Structure formats: C-alpha cells, structure tokens
XYZ file of C-alpha atoms in Angstrom:
664
model
C -48.357 -106.134 12.546
C -46.152 -103.714 14.458
C -45.116 -101.987 11.203
C -48.733 -101.505 10.144
C -49.608 -99.998 13.528
C -46.630 -97.654 13.260
C -47.675 -96.625 9.756
C -51.248 -95.972 10.875
C -50.312 -93.774 13.845
C -47.865 -91.812 11.651
C -50.715 -91.028 9.263
C -52.856 -90.090 12.273
C -50.062 -87.785 13.461
C -49.911 -86.104 10.033
C -53.668 -85.487 9.932
C -53.610 -84.151 13.505
C -50.640 -81.892 12.750
C -52.482 -80.465 9.724
C -55.529 -79.494 11.783
C -53.289 -78.274 14.611
C -51.548 -76.008 12.122
C -54.710 -74.512 10.610
C -57.754 -74.385 12.901
C -56.117 -72.565 15.854
C -54.680 -69.928 13.492
C -58.177 -69.239 12.203
C -59.527 -69.275 15.755
C -56.901 -66.785 16.947
C -57.730 -64.454 14.062
C -61.459 -64.629 14.852
C -61.159 -64.726 18.640
C -62.864 -68.149 18.680
C -61.995 -69.773 22.023
C -62.944 -73.408 21.159
C -60.803 -73.311 18.023
C -57.883 -71.841 19.972
C -58.211 -74.454 22.723
C -58.141 -77.159 20.051
C -54.391 -76.460 19.635
C -53.506 -77.996 23.007
C -55.651 -81.081 22.459
C -54.163 -81.599 19.011
C -50.627 -81.241 20.419
C -51.377 -84.005 22.957
C -52.766 -86.314 20.257
C -49.882 -85.656 17.864
C -47.328 -86.403 20.579
C -49.128 -89.633 21.509
C -49.298 -90.719 17.857
C -45.625 -90.036 17.069
C -44.607 -91.691 20.345
C -46.607 -94.755 19.312
C -44.816 -94.862 15.950
C -41.431 -94.549 17.633
C -42.296 -97.373 20.043
C -43.366 -99.573 17.124
C -40.038 -99.037 15.332
C -38.156 -99.704 18.583
C -40.044 -102.978 19.043
C -39.027 -103.947 15.501
C -35.362 -103.391 16.369
C -35.460 -105.079 19.774
C -37.194 -108.183 18.372
C -35.010 -108.184 15.217
C -38.013 -108.053 12.891
C -36.153 -108.198 9.576
C -39.364 -108.062 7.581
C -39.073 -104.286 8.166
C -36.610 -102.943 5.590
C -35.210 -100.310 7.954
C -34.437 -102.939 10.616
C -32.902 -105.320 8.057
C -30.614 -102.574 6.729
C -29.450 -101.263 10.103
C -29.539 -104.068 12.655
C -28.294 -107.596 13.271
C -29.367 -110.369 15.602
C -25.900 -110.470 17.244
C -25.810 -106.769 18.065
C -25.754 -105.872 21.788
C -29.132 -104.638 23.021
C -27.886 -101.062 23.560
C -26.985 -100.792 19.881
C -30.207 -102.421 18.766
C -32.047 -99.620 20.552
C -29.686 -96.854 19.392
C -29.966 -98.289 15.888
C -33.519 -96.920 15.848
C -32.105 -93.410 15.316
C -28.740 -94.450 13.846
C -30.076 -94.210 10.297
C -31.835 -91.707 8.040
C -35.442 -92.841 8.492
C -35.184 -93.471 12.233
C -33.381 -90.199 12.889
C -36.181 -88.291 11.174
C -38.733 -90.142 13.273
C -36.752 -89.125 16.373
C -36.752 -85.525 15.087
C -40.546 -85.638 14.668
C -40.894 -87.141 18.149
C -38.875 -84.277 19.636
C -40.937 -81.768 17.663
C -44.191 -83.260 18.961
C -42.738 -83.393 22.483
C -41.967 -79.674 22.528
C -45.464 -78.887 21.261
C -46.831 -81.106 24.019
C -44.629 -79.271 26.559
C -45.949 -75.856 25.459
C -49.515 -77.130 25.708
C -48.831 -78.570 29.166
C -46.665 -75.872 30.763
C -47.881 -72.805 28.860
C -51.121 -72.397 30.782
C -50.217 -68.803 31.658
C -49.735 -67.811 28.004
C -52.394 -65.619 26.387
C -54.824 -67.835 24.502
C -54.184 -66.246 21.097
C -50.393 -66.412 21.422
C -50.468 -70.021 22.631
C -52.778 -71.034 19.788
C -50.520 -69.430 17.191
C -47.353 -70.947 18.690
C -48.858 -74.443 18.650
C -50.171 -73.889 15.126
C -46.706 -73.027 13.842
C -45.383 -76.157 15.573
C -48.129 -78.138 13.865
C -47.198 -76.800 10.425
C -43.532 -77.676 10.978
C -44.702 -81.139 12.012
C -46.693 -81.448 8.772
C -43.518 -80.852 6.763
C -41.449 -83.453 8.596
C -44.208 -86.077 8.766
C -44.838 -85.706 5.025
C -41.107 -86.092 4.435
C -41.106 -89.317 6.460
C -44.228 -90.848 4.919
C -43.490 -89.967 1.285
C -39.688 -90.273 1.023
C -38.306 -91.913 4.191
C -40.842 -94.414 5.503
C -39.291 -96.388 8.409
C -42.026 -99.069 8.251
C -41.571 -100.229 4.663
C -41.884 -104.020 4.448
C -39.321 -106.409 2.948
C -40.588 -109.630 1.334
C -39.153 -112.151 1.669
C -37.568 -111.235 4.989
C -33.845 -112.102 5.257
C -32.628 -114.483 7.926
C -30.460 -111.738 9.426
C -29.827 -108.043 9.077
C -26.988 -106.062 7.542
C -25.966 -104.497 10.837
C -25.469 -100.948 12.065
C -22.506 -98.887 10.881
C -19.729 -99.983 13.295
C -18.711 -96.365 13.857
C -22.139 -95.820 15.410
C -21.899 -98.845 17.716
C -20.653 -96.788 20.611
C -22.222 -95.468 23.839
C -21.337 -91.888 22.890
C -23.291 -92.166 19.634
C -26.179 -93.820 21.465
C -26.795 -90.606 23.450
C -25.341 -87.910 21.180
C -28.234 -87.701 18.642
C -31.091 -87.462 21.199
C -29.398 -84.585 23.025
C -28.485 -82.865 19.768
C -32.032 -83.213 18.452
C -33.456 -81.844 21.697
C -31.353 -78.754 21.014
C -32.111 -78.560 17.302
C -35.839 -79.060 17.719
C -36.003 -76.972 20.891
C -35.201 -73.980 18.716
C -38.440 -74.650 16.824
C -40.313 -73.346 19.879
C -38.443 -70.037 19.825
C -39.120 -69.879 16.063
C -42.825 -70.492 16.663
C -42.912 -67.773 19.326
C -41.198 -65.394 16.895
C -43.641 -66.092 14.044
C -46.605 -65.843 16.435
C -45.322 -62.471 17.661
C -44.943 -61.241 14.076
C -48.522 -62.289 13.295
C -49.796 -60.516 16.415
C -47.512 -57.545 15.886
C -46.508 -57.522 19.531
C -43.190 -58.157 21.258
C -42.828 -57.070 24.878
C -40.929 -58.090 28.033
C -43.554 -60.738 28.813
C -42.894 -62.351 25.412
C -39.171 -62.416 26.193
C -39.821 -64.096 29.557
C -41.813 -66.809 27.784
C -39.129 -67.339 25.137
C -36.082 -67.452 27.429
C -36.768 -70.825 29.120
C -37.226 -72.601 25.776
C -34.095 -70.968 24.371
C -32.150 -71.895 27.490
C -33.305 -75.522 27.329
C -32.412 -75.810 23.630
C -29.024 -74.174 24.237
C -28.248 -76.564 27.098
C -29.161 -79.660 25.092
C -27.154 -78.431 22.107
C -24.164 -77.853 24.393
C -24.150 -81.366 25.785
C -24.994 -82.881 22.384
C -22.050 -81.170 20.659
C -19.760 -82.144 23.544
C -20.773 -85.805 23.282
C -20.170 -85.721 19.531
C -16.684 -84.254 19.900
C -15.843 -86.748 22.652
C -16.954 -89.592 20.365
C -14.777 -88.284 17.519
C -11.844 -88.006 19.939
C -11.804 -91.597 21.133
C -13.564 -93.469 18.313
C -12.003 -92.207 15.079
C -8.439 -92.704 16.309
C -6.886 -89.573 14.775
C -6.324 -87.899 18.122
C -8.403 -84.769 17.489
C -11.669 -83.616 18.982
C -12.854 -81.086 16.364
C -12.017 -80.888 12.670
C -14.434 -78.190 11.429
C -16.243 -80.885 9.486
C -19.270 -79.368 7.651
C -21.650 -81.447 9.761
C -19.860 -80.394 12.944
C -20.309 -76.819 11.784
C -23.990 -77.528 11.135
C -24.472 -78.149 14.860
C -22.144 -75.365 16.013
C -23.864 -72.582 14.042
C -27.299 -73.023 15.720
C -25.488 -73.101 19.083
C -23.851 -69.747 18.358
C -27.160 -68.277 17.184
C -28.959 -69.660 20.249
C -26.295 -68.111 22.497
C -26.878 -64.728 20.853
C -30.655 -65.181 21.115
C -30.410 -66.033 24.802
C -28.554 -62.806 25.516
C -30.670 -60.561 23.280
C -33.870 -61.866 24.913
C -32.505 -60.557 28.208
C -32.358 -57.043 26.726
C -35.966 -57.339 25.530
C -37.060 -58.496 28.980
C -35.112 -55.960 31.001
C -35.132 -52.908 28.722
C -37.834 -53.567 26.092
C -35.202 -53.062 23.367
C -33.722 -55.114 20.471
C -37.163 -56.526 19.668
C -36.772 -56.912 15.920
C -33.236 -58.243 16.271
C -34.361 -60.879 18.772
C -37.162 -61.999 16.456
C -34.680 -62.270 13.576
C -32.270 -64.304 15.720
C -35.048 -66.746 16.617
C -35.763 -67.234 12.914
C -32.079 -67.622 12.028
C -31.350 -70.095 14.845
C -34.049 -72.537 13.746
C -33.242 -71.963 10.067
C -29.678 -73.067 10.791
C -31.066 -76.199 12.454
C -33.022 -76.948 9.276
C -29.904 -76.250 7.214
C -28.048 -78.832 9.268
C -30.793 -81.333 8.483
C -30.422 -80.565 4.776
C -26.629 -80.963 4.845
C -26.763 -84.309 6.653
C -29.549 -85.868 4.600
C -29.280 -84.371 1.119
C -26.199 -86.224 -0.065
C -24.324 -82.990 -0.865
C -21.702 -83.834 1.766
C -19.447 -86.802 2.317
C -19.058 -87.105 6.066
C -18.974 -89.786 8.722
C -22.022 -88.005 10.138
C -24.083 -87.993 6.933
C -27.044 -90.368 6.629
C -28.593 -90.170 3.181
C -27.582 -89.683 -0.436
C -30.969 -89.829 -2.190
C -31.389 -86.704 -4.386
C -35.198 -86.859 -4.069
C -34.885 -86.527 -0.308
C -32.475 -83.646 -0.698
C -34.850 -81.803 -3.032
C -37.757 -82.271 -0.589
C -35.752 -80.887 2.333
C -34.429 -78.026 0.205
C -37.958 -77.035 -0.803
C -39.125 -77.276 2.815
C -36.143 -75.149 3.884
C -36.981 -72.522 1.251
C -40.628 -72.407 2.317
C -39.893 -72.133 6.046
C -36.944 -69.747 5.879
C -38.199 -67.711 2.934
C -41.740 -67.463 4.310
C -40.608 -66.453 7.772
C -38.180 -63.826 6.455
C -40.903 -62.450 4.158
C -43.259 -62.164 7.116
C -40.463 -60.540 9.121
C -39.843 -58.002 6.362
C -43.535 -57.069 6.305
C -44.302 -56.990 10.033
C -41.035 -56.056 11.772
C -41.103 -52.337 10.802
C -44.409 -52.019 12.661
C -42.832 -52.962 16.005
C -41.065 -50.072 17.676
C -38.140 -50.433 20.033
C -38.156 -49.559 23.681
C -35.733 -47.846 26.038
C -32.558 -46.094 24.937
C -29.156 -46.951 26.377
C -25.581 -45.729 26.222
C -22.911 -47.743 24.356
C -21.110 -48.367 27.656
C -23.841 -50.266 29.493
C -25.096 -53.782 30.137
C -27.224 -53.500 27.013
C -24.218 -52.317 25.026
C -22.168 -55.305 26.177
C -24.959 -57.669 25.143
C -25.195 -55.970 21.739
C -21.439 -56.460 21.300
C -21.903 -60.084 22.328
C -24.580 -60.468 19.641
C -22.510 -58.778 16.926
C -19.501 -60.998 17.571
C -21.550 -64.192 17.776
C -23.490 -63.326 14.626
C -20.320 -62.495 12.704
C -18.715 -65.741 13.848
C -21.789 -67.654 12.693
C -21.653 -65.919 9.308
C -17.976 -66.753 8.775
C -18.572 -70.423 9.591
C -21.626 -70.481 7.316
C -19.584 -69.014 4.458
C -16.780 -71.551 4.887
C -19.249 -74.424 5.094
C -21.391 -73.538 2.069
C -18.769 -72.070 -0.271
C -17.438 -75.443 -1.516
C -21.013 -76.644 -2.087
C -22.021 -73.605 -4.135
C -18.757 -73.608 -6.095
C -19.221 -77.264 -6.974
C -22.869 -76.708 -7.954
C -22.207 -73.724 -10.231
C -18.758 -74.453 -11.690
C -17.993 -78.096 -10.916
C -14.745 -77.074 -9.188
C -13.794 -78.968 -6.050
C -12.296 -77.029 -3.150
C -11.844 -77.833 0.498
C -12.237 -75.247 3.258
C -10.471 -76.673 6.289
C -9.301 -75.764 9.782
C -6.875 -72.994 8.721
C -9.741 -70.847 7.393
C -11.996 -71.389 10.400
C -9.214 -70.832 12.916
C -8.102 -67.664 11.122
C -11.647 -66.235 11.082
C -13.236 -67.595 14.258
C -10.443 -67.044 16.791
C -10.115 -63.253 16.231
C -13.834 -62.966 16.981
C -13.713 -65.305 19.982
C -10.997 -63.277 21.736
C -12.940 -59.985 22.181
C -16.062 -62.046 22.946
C -14.352 -63.705 25.919
C -12.924 -60.386 27.083
C -16.406 -58.855 26.991
C -17.883 -61.786 28.935
C -16.037 -60.642 32.050
C -16.922 -56.967 31.514
C -20.630 -57.281 30.767
C -22.009 -58.509 34.120
C -20.262 -55.659 35.961
C -21.883 -52.939 33.840
C -25.104 -51.260 34.954
C -28.220 -51.145 32.803
C -28.755 -48.064 30.632
C -25.409 -46.403 31.468
C -22.286 -48.029 32.858
C -19.007 -46.855 34.350
C -16.141 -48.389 32.361
C -13.451 -47.011 34.679
C -15.223 -48.497 37.686
C -15.508 -51.881 35.997
C -11.800 -51.869 35.120
C -11.010 -51.056 38.734
C -13.057 -54.000 39.961
C -11.469 -56.317 37.374
C -7.881 -55.302 38.061
C -7.297 -58.443 40.151
C -8.437 -60.635 37.228
C -6.149 -58.716 34.863
C -3.232 -59.054 37.284
C -3.660 -62.813 37.652
C -3.994 -63.230 33.884
C -0.753 -61.302 33.324
C 1.020 -63.279 36.042
C -0.051 -66.591 34.477
C 1.069 -65.464 31.020
C 4.388 -64.224 32.427
C 4.989 -67.468 34.303
C 4.310 -69.590 31.212
C 6.587 -67.415 29.079
C 9.326 -67.567 31.735
C 9.094 -71.372 31.812
C 8.985 -71.714 28.006
C 10.095 -68.640 26.066
C 9.193 -70.160 22.691
C 5.506 -70.512 23.604
C 3.343 -69.349 20.662
C 1.721 -65.966 21.183
C -1.787 -67.403 20.682
C -1.146 -69.910 23.472
C -0.234 -67.061 25.825
C -3.370 -65.192 24.751
C -5.495 -68.308 25.342
C -4.135 -68.915 28.837
C -4.536 -65.242 29.680
C -8.172 -65.351 28.526
C -8.780 -68.438 30.649
C -7.523 -66.729 33.809
C -9.269 -63.436 32.922
C -12.698 -65.014 32.435
C -12.432 -67.468 35.336
C -11.349 -64.882 37.899
C -13.597 -62.175 36.447
C -16.661 -64.434 36.731
C -15.817 -65.334 40.328
C -15.230 -61.673 41.207
C -18.617 -60.663 39.794
C -20.334 -63.422 41.772
C -18.420 -62.435 44.940
C -19.475 -58.816 44.481
C -23.116 -59.797 44.155
C -23.067 -61.515 47.538
C -20.671 -58.899 49.029
C -18.131 -61.565 49.939
C -15.456 -60.286 52.384
C -17.318 -56.962 52.593
C -19.319 -58.017 55.612
C -19.910 -61.066 57.759
C -19.879 -64.527 56.199
C -23.411 -65.071 57.457
C -24.677 -62.021 55.558
C -22.858 -63.185 52.407
C -24.414 -66.634 52.832
C -27.829 -65.050 53.171
C -27.287 -62.970 50.044
C -26.086 -66.029 48.141
C -29.269 -67.928 48.981
C -31.392 -64.944 47.963
C -29.547 -64.443 44.685
C -31.659 -65.663 41.727
C -30.600 -69.029 40.361
C -30.262 -67.482 36.930
C -27.446 -65.294 38.302
C -25.685 -68.354 39.734
C -26.268 -70.135 36.434
C -24.671 -67.316 34.434
C -21.545 -67.480 36.617
C -21.323 -71.268 36.292
C -21.804 -71.139 32.501
C -19.098 -68.484 32.112
C -16.730 -70.569 34.245
C -17.487 -73.481 31.927
C -16.436 -71.374 28.932
C -13.181 -70.519 30.730
C -12.474 -74.224 31.318
C -13.095 -74.992 27.639
C -10.596 -72.264 26.717
C -8.063 -73.872 29.070
C -8.549 -77.324 27.553
C -8.391 -76.151 23.942
C -5.342 -73.930 24.454
C -3.263 -76.364 26.492
C -4.030 -79.475 24.453
C -3.399 -77.792 21.102
C -0.186 -76.082 22.263
C 1.667 -78.592 24.416
C 0.575 -81.881 22.896
C 3.427 -84.317 22.235
C 3.209 -87.429 20.093
C 5.006 -90.407 18.622
C 4.028 -91.983 15.311
C 5.919 -94.971 14.002
C 6.408 -98.718 14.169
C 7.076 -100.425 17.504
C 8.057 -104.012 18.252
C 7.324 -105.889 21.485
C 9.567 -104.668 24.290
C 10.404 -101.316 22.700
C 9.988 -98.135 24.780
C 9.364 -94.564 23.646
C 9.151 -91.454 25.805
C 6.195 -89.110 25.208
C 5.200 -86.211 27.471
C 7.321 -87.427 30.382
C 5.880 -90.970 30.215
C 7.668 -94.106 29.044
C 5.391 -96.198 26.827
C 6.423 -99.856 26.557
C 4.799 -101.868 23.779
C 4.094 -105.426 24.967
C 2.802 -106.661 21.623
C -0.610 -107.318 20.056
C -2.939 -110.320 20.027
C -6.124 -111.392 18.291
C -9.326 -111.201 20.358
C -12.987 -111.889 19.578
C -15.796 -109.455 20.353
C -19.555 -110.039 20.313
C -19.864 -109.104 16.626
C -16.301 -108.353 15.507
C -12.719 -109.652 15.445
C -9.958 -107.433 16.774
C -6.233 -107.033 17.209
C -5.569 -105.691 20.702
C -2.328 -103.971 21.575
C -0.897 -103.618 25.073
C 1.063 -100.593 26.289
C 2.456 -99.884 29.739
C 2.754 -96.145 30.433
C 4.843 -95.220 33.445
C 7.067 -92.604 34.997
C 9.763 -92.967 37.583
C 7.503 -91.543 40.324
C 4.194 -93.379 39.883
C 2.817 -96.824 39.179
C 2.322 -97.586 35.508
C -1.050 -97.948 33.770
C -1.921 -100.352 30.966
C -3.570 -99.186 27.752
C -5.350 -101.612 25.403
C -6.128 -100.070 21.999
C -7.824 -102.205 19.351
C -8.111 -102.465 15.588
C -11.546 -104.014 14.976
C -12.904 -105.766 11.889
C -16.684 -106.100 11.579
C -18.359 -108.444 9.112
C -21.972 -107.140 9.170
C -21.487 -104.669 7.587
C -17.812 -105.168 6.672
C -15.730 -102.347 8.097
C -12.584 -101.714 10.071
C -12.540 -99.305 13.002
C -9.927 -97.954 15.375
C -10.569 -98.049 19.113
C -8.161 -95.748 20.910
C -7.098 -96.513 24.471
C -7.263 -93.405 26.635
C -6.213 -92.781 30.218
C -8.054 -89.548 31.096
C -6.591 -87.419 33.886
C -7.156 -83.846 34.998
C -3.580 -82.938 34.071
C -3.362 -84.793 30.742
C -4.698 -87.692 28.681
C -2.556 -90.635 27.660
C -3.758 -91.764 24.227
C -2.613 -94.869 22.327
C -3.628 -96.379 18.983
C -2.451 -99.639 17.446
C -2.510 -100.070 13.671
C -1.586 -102.607 11.019
C 1.256 -105.118 11.416
C 4.353 -104.487 9.305
C 4.962 -108.197 8.677
C 8.226 -108.076 10.645
C 6.821 -108.384 14.160
C 6.005 -104.707 14.592
C 2.841 -102.630 14.494
C 2.140 -99.075 13.456
C 1.294 -97.060 16.586
C 0.223 -93.585 17.592
C 0.915 -92.297 21.081
C -0.174 -88.888 22.354
C 0.212 -86.938 25.562
C -2.542 -84.277 25.617
C -2.301 -81.795 28.505
C -5.614 -80.650 30.068
C -7.721 -81.890 27.145
C -10.342 -83.385 29.497
C -11.196 -79.847 30.582
C -12.830 -79.278 27.200
C -15.612 -81.716 28.089
C -15.601 -80.829 31.783
C -16.103 -77.206 30.763
C -18.937 -78.131 28.383
C -20.640 -80.072 31.157
C -20.208 -77.129 33.544
C -21.840 -74.893 30.900
C -24.723 -77.370 30.705
C -25.055 -77.295 34.493
C -25.092 -73.496 34.401
C -27.928 -73.575 31.893
C -29.832 -76.081 34.032
C -29.315 -73.961 37.142
C -30.669 -70.897 35.325
C -33.614 -72.894 34.018
C -34.490 -73.941 37.567
C -34.987 -70.271 38.488
C -38.659 -69.903 39.395
C -38.906 -66.710 37.353
C -38.066 -68.705 34.210
C -40.535 -71.539 34.802
C -43.603 -71.285 32.643
C -46.070 -71.754 35.458
C -44.518 -69.281 37.858
C -46.530 -66.165 36.886
C -49.836 -67.993 37.283
C -48.840 -69.319 40.711
C -47.756 -65.848 41.715
C -51.112 -64.436 40.672
C -52.964 -67.182 42.542
C -50.938 -66.560 45.704
C -51.561 -62.814 45.440
C -55.288 -63.394 44.941
C -55.415 -65.730 47.938
C -53.579 -63.142 50.049
C -56.022 -60.415 49.000
C -58.971 -62.691 49.817
C -57.632 -63.515 53.271
C -57.091 -59.821 54.026
C -60.635 -59.038 52.868
C -62.037 -61.721 55.176
C -59.901 -60.428 58.012
C-alpha cells in the first residue's frame, strides 16, 4: 500500500507543479492578484506531496519491503539501519526523488520567506520553479519510477553497492543536492528578471542569500565527497579530476563567480547582464552534472544509470532548459542597461577579474570533461583527459585568483589606490617571502610550484587578517573601540574574511600533501618494519574478521617514533556477498601535522600481504579549510541584511516609529 500512496502523491505533485508553472505566469502578465498568489499555495502543496512520496519510499527501505523493485535492487535485510535509510538516495530512482524533494523545498522556502518580494516577481520565480519540477517529476514517473512493484517479491534484496555503505556517502548526496538544486532559485530569479526586463540592486539583494546558501552546501558536499574518496577507495588520493567530480566542481566555480558579481549589481548597479548569464550557466552546469551521472555516457564510481532512454530524456530536458533560457537571454538582455561606471583599479575591477578567472577556469574544466565524450560520439576514438591537463590549465588561473583575493577587499569602490593597497599588504608579502625562503633554505630541491603554493597560503591568510584588522582599526586605538567596531561590523564582512581564510587553509593542505608526501608500497610479513615520513610502521599480521554483512581481512600496524607513544592502525580488505564486491577500507590516523595512512591488500601465499603506507603532511587542512569556508558562508548568510524578511521588518519598524512620533 505504501508504494501506491507514494505513486499517487507523485502524480499529485506533477499536476500541482504544472499549474504552479503556468497560472502564476499568466497572472503576472495580466496583473491578476489571485492567480499570482496561487504560486505560493501551489509551492506548499507540491512540497507536501513530494515529501510524502519520499517518506513512502523511506518506509519501504526501513521495513525491507522487497515487493518494491527499487528496494529489492538496492537494499538487504541485514544492512545496518543507517545504510537502509541512505539507500533511499543511493540509487538512480531514489536520488532523483531526493532531487525533486530539494527542488520543491526551495520553492517552498521562497514562498515562505519571500514575503517582501514584489508579487509579480515572486509569482514568476515560483512558476519557473514549478516548470523545472514538471520536468523532473515527468522524468521520475515515466522513466525512473521508484515505486514499481515486483511480483513475486524476493525473500531478500540484492543489497546496496558496498562502496556507498559509508557514513560519508550517507550525507554527501543531500548536501550536494542542496547546492545543485539551490542554484535553481538563482536561475528562476534570472529568468523572472528577463521576463520583467528589470534587474536592479534590490534584485541582487534577493538573489545573494540563495546563491550563498547553494554555494555553502556545494562546498560541504564536495568536501564530503573528496573525504570519502580519500579513505574509502584506498588509493591515497582525495581528488582525481574524475568527470563526475568535475560535474560538481564546475557549478561551484560558477556559483562563486555569481556570488561576487551579484555584489557589484547590489553596490554599483553594474554587471547586470553578466550576472543574469552567470545564474543561467550555474544551474545549467548542475543539470549537465545530472546528465553525466545518469545518462550512461560515463563509467565512474559515482555514476548511477546506464539506460539510454533516460539519457535521451535528460538530454532533451537539458536542451530545452539551457537553450530556452539562453534564447530568452539573447532577446531580453540587450534591453537592460548597465549602471555606474568604474575604473579598472577598483573593488568592481577586482570582482570583474575574479569573475573572468573563475569563468575561464570553469570553461577549461568543461572542455576537458566533455572532449572525450564528443570525440567518442563523433569518431569512435577513445581518449582520456586526466590530471595533467587539468593541473596544467587550472593552476595557472588559480594563482592570480588567489593573489587578487587579498587585493580586492582593500580597494575602494569606483576608483582604488593600488599603491596604497600594496603598502598595506607589505606585511603579508614579507611573511610570504620569509616562509618561501625558509622552506627553500631547509630543502633546496623543493619544486617551484610548492614554493608558490606556500607563498600563496601565507599571502592570502595574512592579507585576509590584515583587511579584517583594518576594518576594526585594531592597534590603531583602544582595544575597547576595536571590540565595539568588530561587533558593529556586518556579519557578511566577517563571513568574507572567514571564507578567504578557509581558501588559504585549503591551499596549505593541497600544496603540502602533494609535495612532501612519502610512501611505501610492497609486501610485508609479520614483524617487518618500514620507515615512512619519520614513523616506523611495524606490520603485526592480518586476520579474518566478520562484519554485519561482509567478511574481511584486517591488518594491524603499529606506527611509532622514538619520541611518542605508538598508535595502531587497522586497515581492512572487505568482501561483500549481497551484492558481491570487494572494497578497501584504509586505516587513517588524522593529525593537524600529517595523516598516517595504511592499506592492507591481498596475501602473497608466503605469509606476506601487499601493503600501502603513506605519510601525508597537512592533508587534513584541505577539509578543515573547506569547513571554514562553509562557516564563512553561514556567517554571511546570518547577516540580517541578507535575510529575506529583513526589509519588511525594517519597514514595519520604521512605520511604527513614525506612528509613535505622530501620536506624541
């Protein structure tokens, strides 16, 4: 019965989304208030319906209802409860239902928190959301139905892909989808603005919170995915420029550019058309990621589906959405004139440079990701575009971007003083040079790119702190006055500083771990010791152990130095039966200074086992930095000026003040 209920409410959601996507658009064109107000009510109903469908599928997984084909194919009665629940979105059909749930949630959020939006703009935004919902709900119902019945029902299920039976993968997709789908709101605002023919600072203030939320969720989602790849796949890396990794990174880059360009629209009423285009591109890249994962054109550990019919449906939907929005942009954008002028050396100029570098980086990654697909489709030739291409094209763009991140906040709007900024940043430059000199003095054969990376880390970290200190006039007056200024400083300013510090920490982690990593790969027998990164690793052998739904061989390593107590590492080689698969579970000792990383492999038949041992300096700072960036975004989002209801409250308070004065 639960499957039938889920099917019914999905159909209800589709019908509601259709009317949400049509009636308010007509009402906005005619100035019909009841039809415009219908958008909010429809958004509430659609969210309730999709939530009901998601709950029904979750109940099927929790109760192991194997009469539902999706549950039978992706769950098992012996699976731990966490993975029964995460199995809901650990497959093609369930992940699309989660996507639709997120889409309905953001429409619900606009309807709930967008009370200060103009009625016509709000109606058009919710209508665009409704039309996007129609596309995804049709895709689910006609090609990827999660409630399809199986008769007769098997006694047990096939089980979830063992690679997905991990806490990191339980939380990675929801955060990533919140980022992906969050960009649909900025897309809807952009299309609504094109229809109205109006983009102004107020529009930018409405768009920024949604962009910031999507950017923050994408940041933490990508970080969780890279952390999962680091400890679950057992190859010792955290990013491989996999096409599906790129599919999540490209919208993040576009969202970062959009976030900064929206600031220029808000502050200077400039870059209107460019900001609209970025909003379209960011969501289009999210849809492209959906196509890559679910079309079957890629072979990846991340990919879900290989049904050509599904791929054709998504491709057609992608063409309609992207092509239609770009056509509308081409028609309407020339009618919107830009605002204030500014000099190249200015805050606006720095943000334009930021946008150019981010957009170019996105384009290079897009080219490297799609080139093998197009070549295969048109010629049948197979090529692989791997890390060397992406590192050779992305890093030269990332370097000036990081340099500019320290400059930009110091520059004034409209016209800046470059010499004055350099004077204020001389301490950051000095510390960066001292750090680079010290590293080179300690290790003269350090690669030049490693020195550049460490210099950029110090430059951005110190530069961000100096800009924050200047804002509160630290050490230029009493501590009490600086404290008072710090409390009065907008949270968005604090958030920018924290986010930039997070970027600096990521640069530290990437540079140090890639440059000074040491490793040992070979066969070890019980009692043997190898030295890696200043630690002695003693292999104490391997034994068979039983897990809840797998059998494993668990190795034991003791890592120690002469100055500290040793730590034990227990890597495993697991063998699942439902479905049959072998996985590698790395044992990691994370520390702020370095990670100790051990993997145990197959036995050699002579008492030894293949092993991998790594010492990875500062690699944890990659994920610490990503989390700090997420915190910076959250701190900015908490700024009252960026909360959707703030303008209305301000107007109400002003009206109440005027009324009290009139009575007085």
